[in-house]
Tab-separated table of C-alpha atoms in Angstrom:
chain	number	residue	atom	x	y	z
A	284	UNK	CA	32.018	-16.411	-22.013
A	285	UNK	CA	30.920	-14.417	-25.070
A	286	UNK	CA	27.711	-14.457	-25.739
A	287	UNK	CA	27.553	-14.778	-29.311
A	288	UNK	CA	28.693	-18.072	-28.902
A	289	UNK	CA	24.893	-18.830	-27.970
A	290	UNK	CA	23.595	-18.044	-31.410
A	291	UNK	CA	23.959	-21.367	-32.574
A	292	UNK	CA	22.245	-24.130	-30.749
A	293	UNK	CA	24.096	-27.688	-30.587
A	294	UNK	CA	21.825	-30.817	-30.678
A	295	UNK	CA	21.903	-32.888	-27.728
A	296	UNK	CA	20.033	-36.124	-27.547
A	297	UNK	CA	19.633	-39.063	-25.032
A	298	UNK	CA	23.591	-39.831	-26.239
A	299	UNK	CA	24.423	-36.375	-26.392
A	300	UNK	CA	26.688	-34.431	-24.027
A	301	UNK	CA	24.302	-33.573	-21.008
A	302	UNK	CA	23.747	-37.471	-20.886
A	303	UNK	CA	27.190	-38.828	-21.362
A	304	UNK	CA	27.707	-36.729	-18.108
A	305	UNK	CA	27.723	-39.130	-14.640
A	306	UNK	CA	24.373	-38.640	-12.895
A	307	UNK	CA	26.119	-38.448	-9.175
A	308	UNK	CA	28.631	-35.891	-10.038
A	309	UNK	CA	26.134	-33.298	-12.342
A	310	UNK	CA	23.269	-33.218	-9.795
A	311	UNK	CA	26.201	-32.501	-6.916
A	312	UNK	CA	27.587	-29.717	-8.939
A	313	UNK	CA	24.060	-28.245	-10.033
A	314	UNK	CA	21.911	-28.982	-6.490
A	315	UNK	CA	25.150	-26.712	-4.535
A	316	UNK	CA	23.487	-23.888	-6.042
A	317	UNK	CA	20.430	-24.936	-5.908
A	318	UNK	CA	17.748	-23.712	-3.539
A	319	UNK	CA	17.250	-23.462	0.114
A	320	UNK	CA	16.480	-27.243	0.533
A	321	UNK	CA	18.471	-28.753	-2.229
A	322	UNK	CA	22.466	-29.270	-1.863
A	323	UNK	CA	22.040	-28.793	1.693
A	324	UNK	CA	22.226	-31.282	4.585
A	325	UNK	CA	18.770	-33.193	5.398
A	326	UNK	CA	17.690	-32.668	9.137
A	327	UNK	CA	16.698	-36.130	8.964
A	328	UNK	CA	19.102	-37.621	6.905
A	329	UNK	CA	16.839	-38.224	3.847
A	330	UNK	CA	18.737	-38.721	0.693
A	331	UNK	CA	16.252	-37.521	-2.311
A	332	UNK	CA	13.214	-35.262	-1.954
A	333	UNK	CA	10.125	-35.841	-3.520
A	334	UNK	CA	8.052	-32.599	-4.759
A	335	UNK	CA	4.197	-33.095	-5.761
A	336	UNK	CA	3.490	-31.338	-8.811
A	337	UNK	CA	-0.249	-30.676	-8.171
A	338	UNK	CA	0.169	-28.014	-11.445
A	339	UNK	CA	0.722	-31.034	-13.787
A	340	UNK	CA	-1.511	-33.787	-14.670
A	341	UNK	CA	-1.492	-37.004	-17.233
A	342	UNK	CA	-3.536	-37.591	-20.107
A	343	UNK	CA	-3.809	-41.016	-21.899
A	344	UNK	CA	-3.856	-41.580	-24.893
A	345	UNK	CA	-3.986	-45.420	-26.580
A	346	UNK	CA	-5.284	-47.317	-30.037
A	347	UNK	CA	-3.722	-49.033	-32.808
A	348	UNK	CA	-2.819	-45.548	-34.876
A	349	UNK	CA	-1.625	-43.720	-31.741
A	350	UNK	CA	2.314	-44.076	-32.395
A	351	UNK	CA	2.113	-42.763	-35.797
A	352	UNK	CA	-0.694	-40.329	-34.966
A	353	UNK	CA	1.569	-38.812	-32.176
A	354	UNK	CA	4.510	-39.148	-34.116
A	355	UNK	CA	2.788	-36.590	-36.385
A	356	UNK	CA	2.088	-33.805	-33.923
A	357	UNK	CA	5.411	-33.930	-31.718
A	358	UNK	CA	8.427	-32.025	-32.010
A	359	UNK	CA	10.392	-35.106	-30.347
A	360	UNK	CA	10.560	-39.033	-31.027
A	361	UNK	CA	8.219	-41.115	-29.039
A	362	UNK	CA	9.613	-43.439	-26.478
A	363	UNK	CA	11.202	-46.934	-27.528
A	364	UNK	CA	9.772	-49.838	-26.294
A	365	UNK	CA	11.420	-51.636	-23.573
A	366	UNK	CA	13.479	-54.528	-24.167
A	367	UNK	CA	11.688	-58.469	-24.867
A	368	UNK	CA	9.576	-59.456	-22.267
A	369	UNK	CA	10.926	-61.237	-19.510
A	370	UNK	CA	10.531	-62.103	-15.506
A	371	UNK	CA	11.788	-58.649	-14.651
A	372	UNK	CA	9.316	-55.758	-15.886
A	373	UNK	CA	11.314	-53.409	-18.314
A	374	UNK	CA	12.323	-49.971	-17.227
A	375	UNK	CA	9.945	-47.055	-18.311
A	376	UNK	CA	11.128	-44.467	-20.830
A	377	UNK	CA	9.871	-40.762	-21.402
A	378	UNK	CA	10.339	-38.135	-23.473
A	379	UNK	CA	10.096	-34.591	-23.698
A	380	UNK	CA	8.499	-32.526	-26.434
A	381	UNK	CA	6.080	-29.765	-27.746
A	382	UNK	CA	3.150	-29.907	-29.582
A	383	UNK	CA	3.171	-26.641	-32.392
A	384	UNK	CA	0.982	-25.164	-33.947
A	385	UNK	CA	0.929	-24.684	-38.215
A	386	UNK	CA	3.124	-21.642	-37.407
A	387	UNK	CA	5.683	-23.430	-35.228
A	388	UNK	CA	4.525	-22.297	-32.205
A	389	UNK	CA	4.566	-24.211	-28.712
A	390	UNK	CA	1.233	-24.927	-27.792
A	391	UNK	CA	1.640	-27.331	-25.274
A	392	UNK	CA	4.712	-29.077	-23.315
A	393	UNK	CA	4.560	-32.449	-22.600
A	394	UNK	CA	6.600	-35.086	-21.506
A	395	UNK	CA	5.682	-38.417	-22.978
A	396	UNK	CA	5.503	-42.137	-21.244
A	397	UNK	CA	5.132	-45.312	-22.634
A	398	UNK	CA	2.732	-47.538	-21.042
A	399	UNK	CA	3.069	-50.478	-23.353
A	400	UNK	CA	5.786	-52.449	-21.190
A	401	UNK	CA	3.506	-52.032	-17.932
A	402	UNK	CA	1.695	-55.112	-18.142
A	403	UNK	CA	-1.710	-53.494	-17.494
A	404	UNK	CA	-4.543	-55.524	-18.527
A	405	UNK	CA	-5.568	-52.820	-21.718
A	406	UNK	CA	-2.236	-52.343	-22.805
A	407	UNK	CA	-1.414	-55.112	-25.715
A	408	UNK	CA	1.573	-54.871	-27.841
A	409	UNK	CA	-0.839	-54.032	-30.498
A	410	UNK	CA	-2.469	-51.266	-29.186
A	411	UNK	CA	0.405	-48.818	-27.470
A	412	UNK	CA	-0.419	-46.926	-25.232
A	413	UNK	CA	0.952	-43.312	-23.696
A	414	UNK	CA	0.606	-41.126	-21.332
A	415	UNK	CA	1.201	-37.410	-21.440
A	416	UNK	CA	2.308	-35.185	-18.799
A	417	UNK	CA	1.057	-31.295	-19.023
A	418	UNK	CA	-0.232	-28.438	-17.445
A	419	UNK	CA	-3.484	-28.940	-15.449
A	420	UNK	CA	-4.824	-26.037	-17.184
A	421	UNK	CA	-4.537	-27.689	-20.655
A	422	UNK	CA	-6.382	-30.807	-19.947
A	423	UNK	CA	-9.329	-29.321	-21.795
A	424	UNK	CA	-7.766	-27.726	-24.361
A	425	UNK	CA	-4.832	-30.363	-25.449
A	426	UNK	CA	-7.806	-33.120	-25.938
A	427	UNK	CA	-9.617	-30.871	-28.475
A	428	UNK	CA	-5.715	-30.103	-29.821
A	429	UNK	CA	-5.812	-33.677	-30.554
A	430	UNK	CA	-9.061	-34.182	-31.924
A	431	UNK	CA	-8.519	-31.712	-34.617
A	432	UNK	CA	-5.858	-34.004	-36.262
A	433	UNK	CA	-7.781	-37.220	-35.602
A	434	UNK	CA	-9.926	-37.216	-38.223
A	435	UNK	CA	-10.509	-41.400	-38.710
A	436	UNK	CA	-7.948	-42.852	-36.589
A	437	UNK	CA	-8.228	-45.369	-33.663
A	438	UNK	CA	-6.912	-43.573	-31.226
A	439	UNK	CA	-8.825	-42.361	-27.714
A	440	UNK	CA	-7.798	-39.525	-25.705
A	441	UNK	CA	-8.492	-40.102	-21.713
A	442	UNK	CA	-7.973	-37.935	-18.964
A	443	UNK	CA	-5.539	-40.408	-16.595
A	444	UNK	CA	-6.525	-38.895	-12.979
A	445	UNK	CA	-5.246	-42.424	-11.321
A	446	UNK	CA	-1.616	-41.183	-10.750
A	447	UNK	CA	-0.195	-37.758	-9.539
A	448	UNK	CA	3.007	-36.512	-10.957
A	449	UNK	CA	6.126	-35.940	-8.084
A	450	UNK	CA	9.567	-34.345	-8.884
A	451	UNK	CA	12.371	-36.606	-7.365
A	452	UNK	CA	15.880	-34.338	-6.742
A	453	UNK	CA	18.612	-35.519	-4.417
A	454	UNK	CA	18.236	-34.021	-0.636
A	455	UNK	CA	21.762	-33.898	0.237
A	456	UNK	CA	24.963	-33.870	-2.141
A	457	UNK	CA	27.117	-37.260	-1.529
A	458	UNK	CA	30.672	-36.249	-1.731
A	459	UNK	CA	32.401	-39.130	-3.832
A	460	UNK	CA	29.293	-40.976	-3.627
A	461	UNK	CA	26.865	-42.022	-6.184
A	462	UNK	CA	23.646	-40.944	-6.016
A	463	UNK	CA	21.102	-42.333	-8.246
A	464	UNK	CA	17.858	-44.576	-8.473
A	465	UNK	CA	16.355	-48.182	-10.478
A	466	UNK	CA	14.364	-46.908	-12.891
A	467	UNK	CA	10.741	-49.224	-12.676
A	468	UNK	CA	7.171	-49.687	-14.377
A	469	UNK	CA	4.596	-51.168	-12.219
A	470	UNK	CA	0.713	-50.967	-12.552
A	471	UNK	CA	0.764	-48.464	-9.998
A	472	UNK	CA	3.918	-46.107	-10.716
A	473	UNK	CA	6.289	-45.354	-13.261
A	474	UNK	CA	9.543	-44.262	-12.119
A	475	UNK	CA	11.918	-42.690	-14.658
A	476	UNK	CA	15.013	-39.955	-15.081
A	477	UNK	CA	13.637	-36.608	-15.967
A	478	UNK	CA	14.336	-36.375	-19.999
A	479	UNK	CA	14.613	-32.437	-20.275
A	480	UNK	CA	18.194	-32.762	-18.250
A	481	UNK	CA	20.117	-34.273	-15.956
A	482	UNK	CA	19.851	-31.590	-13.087
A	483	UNK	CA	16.457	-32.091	-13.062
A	484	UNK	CA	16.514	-35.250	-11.413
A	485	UNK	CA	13.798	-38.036	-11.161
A	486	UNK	CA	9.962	-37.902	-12.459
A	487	UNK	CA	7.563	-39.678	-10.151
A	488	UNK	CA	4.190	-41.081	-11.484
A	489	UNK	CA	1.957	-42.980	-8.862
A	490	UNK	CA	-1.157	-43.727	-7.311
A	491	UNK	CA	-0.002	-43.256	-3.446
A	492	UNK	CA	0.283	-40.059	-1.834
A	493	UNK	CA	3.582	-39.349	-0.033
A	494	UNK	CA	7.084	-39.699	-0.817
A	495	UNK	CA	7.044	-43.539	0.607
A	496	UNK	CA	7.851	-45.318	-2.900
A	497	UNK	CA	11.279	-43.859	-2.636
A	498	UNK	CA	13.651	-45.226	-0.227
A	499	UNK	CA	15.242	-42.726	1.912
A	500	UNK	CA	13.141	-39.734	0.668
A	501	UNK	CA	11.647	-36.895	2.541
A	502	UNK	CA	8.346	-34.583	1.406
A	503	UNK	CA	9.339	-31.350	0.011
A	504	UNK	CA	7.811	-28.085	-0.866
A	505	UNK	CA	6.815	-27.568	-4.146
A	506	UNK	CA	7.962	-23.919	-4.437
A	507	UNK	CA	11.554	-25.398	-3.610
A	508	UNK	CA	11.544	-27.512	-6.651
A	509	UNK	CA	9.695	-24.576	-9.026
A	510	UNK	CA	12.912	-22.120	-7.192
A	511	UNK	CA	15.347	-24.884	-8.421
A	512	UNK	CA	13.545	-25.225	-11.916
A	513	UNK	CA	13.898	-21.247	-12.456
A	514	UNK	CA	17.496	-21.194	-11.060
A	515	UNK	CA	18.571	-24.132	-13.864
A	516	UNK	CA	16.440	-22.250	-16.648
A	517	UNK	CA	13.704	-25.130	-17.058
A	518	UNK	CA	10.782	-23.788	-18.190
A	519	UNK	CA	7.678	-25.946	-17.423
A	520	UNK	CA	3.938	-25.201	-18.525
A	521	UNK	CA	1.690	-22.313	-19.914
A	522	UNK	CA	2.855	-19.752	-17.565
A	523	UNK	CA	6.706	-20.277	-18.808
A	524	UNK	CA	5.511	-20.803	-22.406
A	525	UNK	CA	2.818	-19.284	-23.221
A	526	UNK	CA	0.873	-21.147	-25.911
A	527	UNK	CA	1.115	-20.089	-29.441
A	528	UNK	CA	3.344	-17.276	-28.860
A	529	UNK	CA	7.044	-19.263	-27.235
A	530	UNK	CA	8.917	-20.504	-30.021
A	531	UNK	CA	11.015	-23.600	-29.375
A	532	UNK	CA	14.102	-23.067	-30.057
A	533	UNK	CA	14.205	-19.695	-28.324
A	534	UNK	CA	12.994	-21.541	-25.395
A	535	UNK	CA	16.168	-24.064	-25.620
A	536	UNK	CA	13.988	-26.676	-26.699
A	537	UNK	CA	16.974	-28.275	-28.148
A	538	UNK	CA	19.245	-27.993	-25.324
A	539	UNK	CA	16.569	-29.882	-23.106
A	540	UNK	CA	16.471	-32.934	-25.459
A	541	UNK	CA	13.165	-31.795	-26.797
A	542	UNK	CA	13.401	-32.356	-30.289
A	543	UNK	CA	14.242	-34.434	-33.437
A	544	UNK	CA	15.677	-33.266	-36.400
A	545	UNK	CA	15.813	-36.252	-38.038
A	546	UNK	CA	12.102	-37.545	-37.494
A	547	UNK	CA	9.321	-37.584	-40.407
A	548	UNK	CA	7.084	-34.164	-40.766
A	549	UNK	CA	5.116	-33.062	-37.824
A	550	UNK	CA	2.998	-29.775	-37.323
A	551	UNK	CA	5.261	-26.746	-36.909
A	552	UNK	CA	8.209	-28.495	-38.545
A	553	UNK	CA	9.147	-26.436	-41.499
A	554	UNK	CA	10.109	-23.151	-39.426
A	555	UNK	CA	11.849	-25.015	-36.331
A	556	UNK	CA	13.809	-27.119	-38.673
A	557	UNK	CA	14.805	-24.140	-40.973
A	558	UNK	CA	15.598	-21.552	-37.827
A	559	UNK	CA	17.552	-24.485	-36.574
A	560	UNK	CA	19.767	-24.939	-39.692
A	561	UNK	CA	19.959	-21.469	-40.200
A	562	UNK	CA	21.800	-21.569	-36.954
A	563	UNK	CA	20.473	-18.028	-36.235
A	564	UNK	CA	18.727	-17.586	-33.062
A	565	UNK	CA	18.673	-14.303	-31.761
A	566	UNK	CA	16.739	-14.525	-28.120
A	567	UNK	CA	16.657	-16.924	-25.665
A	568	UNK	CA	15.087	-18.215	-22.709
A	569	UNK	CA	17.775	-17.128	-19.707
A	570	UNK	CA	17.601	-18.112	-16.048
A	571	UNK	CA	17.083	-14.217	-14.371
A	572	UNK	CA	17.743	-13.135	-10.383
A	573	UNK	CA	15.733	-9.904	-9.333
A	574	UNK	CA	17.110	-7.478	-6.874
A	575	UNK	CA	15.248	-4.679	-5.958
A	576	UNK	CA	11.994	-3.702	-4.106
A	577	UNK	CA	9.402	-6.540	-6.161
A	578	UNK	CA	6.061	-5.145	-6.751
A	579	UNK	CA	3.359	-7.139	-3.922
A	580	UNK	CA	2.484	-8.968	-7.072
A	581	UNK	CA	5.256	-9.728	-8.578
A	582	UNK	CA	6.834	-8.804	-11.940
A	583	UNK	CA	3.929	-9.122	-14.603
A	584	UNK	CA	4.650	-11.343	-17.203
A	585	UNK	CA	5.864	-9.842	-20.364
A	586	UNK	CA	6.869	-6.520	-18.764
A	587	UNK	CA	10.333	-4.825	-20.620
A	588	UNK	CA	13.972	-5.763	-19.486
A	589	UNK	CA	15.964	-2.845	-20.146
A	590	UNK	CA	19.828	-1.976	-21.132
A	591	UNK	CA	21.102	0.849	-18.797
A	592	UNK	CA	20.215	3.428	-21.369
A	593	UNK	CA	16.577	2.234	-21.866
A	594	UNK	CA	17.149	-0.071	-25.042
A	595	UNK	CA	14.886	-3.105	-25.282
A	596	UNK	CA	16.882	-5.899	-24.366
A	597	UNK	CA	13.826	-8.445	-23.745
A	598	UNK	CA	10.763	-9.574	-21.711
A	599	UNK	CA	10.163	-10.840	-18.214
A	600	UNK	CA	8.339	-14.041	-19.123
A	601	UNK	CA	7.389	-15.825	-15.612
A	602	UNK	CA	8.653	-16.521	-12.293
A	603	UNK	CA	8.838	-16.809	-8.485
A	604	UNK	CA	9.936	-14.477	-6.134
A	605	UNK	CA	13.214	-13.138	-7.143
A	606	UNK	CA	13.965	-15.993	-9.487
A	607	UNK	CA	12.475	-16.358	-12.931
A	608	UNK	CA	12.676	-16.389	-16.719
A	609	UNK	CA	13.565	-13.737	-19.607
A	610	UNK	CA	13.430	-13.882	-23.316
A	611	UNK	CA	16.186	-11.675	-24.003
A	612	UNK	CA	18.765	-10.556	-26.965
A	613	UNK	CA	21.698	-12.600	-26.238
A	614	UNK	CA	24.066	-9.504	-27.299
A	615	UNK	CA	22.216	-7.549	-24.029
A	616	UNK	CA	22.771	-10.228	-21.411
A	617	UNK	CA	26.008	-9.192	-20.556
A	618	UNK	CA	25.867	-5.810	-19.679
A	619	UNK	CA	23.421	-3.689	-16.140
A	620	UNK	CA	19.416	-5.067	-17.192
A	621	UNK	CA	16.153	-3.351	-15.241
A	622	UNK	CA	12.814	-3.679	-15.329
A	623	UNK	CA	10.833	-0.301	-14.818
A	624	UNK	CA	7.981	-0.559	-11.875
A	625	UNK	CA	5.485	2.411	-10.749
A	626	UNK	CA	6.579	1.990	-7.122
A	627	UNK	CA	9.837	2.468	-6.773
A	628	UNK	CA	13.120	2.648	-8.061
A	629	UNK	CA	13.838	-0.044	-10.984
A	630	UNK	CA	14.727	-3.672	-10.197
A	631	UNK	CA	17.863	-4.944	-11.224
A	632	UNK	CA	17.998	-8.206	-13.534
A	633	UNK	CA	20.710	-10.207	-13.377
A	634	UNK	CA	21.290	-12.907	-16.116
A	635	UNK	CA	23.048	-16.431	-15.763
A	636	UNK	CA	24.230	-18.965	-18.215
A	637	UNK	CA	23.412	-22.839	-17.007
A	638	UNK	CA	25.945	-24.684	-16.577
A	639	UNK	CA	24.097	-27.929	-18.113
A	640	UNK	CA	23.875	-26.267	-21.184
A	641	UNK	CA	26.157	-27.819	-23.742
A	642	UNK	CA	29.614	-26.835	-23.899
A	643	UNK	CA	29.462	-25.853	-27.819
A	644	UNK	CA	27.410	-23.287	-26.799
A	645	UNK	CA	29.696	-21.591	-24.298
């Protein structure tokens, strides 16, 4: 497919495309390819895999001007309340968004969780509370993010150490089967689908260690799940955006359900919303496979991709072993990339095209 067909990105929300899409059948299409324990059989017949994210970590953040103070800051809607309260406890709801900076810059990615429907003994319909998910290395500097746009409002910012974040992806693919989960809030866990996209399965928030709150699931390596991430073209904390310097749409912010266009102001607005209706974006985040003798380090973040005849076609931004991420000109993906190292001879970069990305763009 051509790709300036990607110059325009296509809005998808929680109606959108991606999630009009049947759970079973995307996650058995994307997990085939995925890495070398996903889409594969499960030695002990486990069907999902459960991946702690020791890299992430949860915030709270609660008062009576928190949903309008929040509102104010993030690229995306918060998440709806559940339904009226009744005998059976509502199922949790998350988002995913960015916090920018004045020049529309990601600072910080976060993906959002409403504790108000928990039924924990703080949490009153009057005062909301939420919790945010982020990199472990921003819970110092995301607080004092916050506290700059406080100013008087009743709203405290906690760090939440009681629950670790897990990954949840299917362990096997279920031919004709459906494969899929009950989505819960307890005092104890919050169990919900992954916002960003539907290949990325399940997000796990609890207090217990182990895979055990998930029936049939097995304990998996996190560097399968970070493999998978870079293979689907996820990016996921500092290292993949680098704060104040990824933009969001560039980094398919839309594609991944990240932001609202039809929300009130928030910081960063003005030049997301115009580069968005402009429909011109020149660079993306692409999912990248390197071939070639890897320096013992690795490829250095921000180091050139080249065109065969040394143009600049983009940057290496972070990665894994042979899998990873590159901003690059979406004219240049289509013909021989490199990257230049001082070993040996140049590594070859080879660009895909997700397939959960939304058809409009293909």
């Amino acid at each position: 497919m051509a790709a300036a067909t990607l110059l325009r990105g296509a809005t998808v929300g929680p109606a959108g495309l991606a999630w009009r899409w049947q759970l079973h059948a995307a996650l058995r299409n994307y997990l085939s390819h995925g890495s070398r324990c996903l889409g594969g059989a499960s030695a002990d017949g486990a069907t999902w895999t459960c991946f702690p994210l020791h890299e992430r970590a949860l915030l709270r953040v609660r008062g009576p001007d928190v949903a309008p103070f929040l509102q104010g800051l993030l690229t995306n809607e918060l998440p709806l309340p559940g339904p009226a309260a009744s005998a059976v406890p509502p199922p949790a709801r998350a988002t995913y968004a960015h916090f920018l900076n004045v020049q529309g810059r990601t600072l910080y990615d976060v993906i959002v969780y409403r504790l108000v429907e928990m039924g924990l003994p703080e949490c009153v319909p009057e005062s909301p509370s939420f919790l945010l998910e982020c990199d472990r290395t921003s819970l110092d500097t995301l607080p004092q993010h916050l506290a700059l746009y406080r100013i008087r409002r009743k709203v405290k910012v906690e760090p939440w150490p009681e629950c670790c974040v897990w990954a949840v992806l299917p362990a096997v693919a279920w031919a004709g089967q459906a494969v899929s989960l009950q989505e819960r809030a307890e005092a104890t866990s919050i169990l919900t689908r992954d916002p960003r996209t539907v290949c990325m399965g399940w997000r796990l928030l609890t207090q217990d260690t182990g895979p055990d709150l998930v029936p049939g699931s097995m304990l998996g390596d996190p560097r399968d799940y970070h493999a998978h991430r870079y293979q689907q073209g996820v990016p996921e904390g500092v290292r993949d955006l680098p704060p104040g310097i990824a933009l969001p749409l560039e980094s398919n912010l839309v594609f991944m359900n990240g932001v609202s266009f039809t929300k009130g102001c928030y910081i960063g607005q003005e030049l997301t919303a115009r580069t968005h209706h402009m429909g011109v974006i020149r660079k993306r985040l692409f999912p990248v496979h390197l071939a070639g003798h890897l320096p013992a380090g690795g490829i250095r973040p921000g180091t050139p991709v080249l065109t065969e005849s040394g143009q600049a076609a983009g940057k290496f931004r972070a990665g894994q072993g042979a899998l990873g991420l590159a901003l690059l000109r979406m004219e240049k993906i289509k013909g021989p990339l490199h990257i230049k190292t001082p070993e040996r001879d140049p590594v070859a970069v080879t660009v895909s095209v997700p397939d959960w990305w939304p058809t409009a763009t293909k």
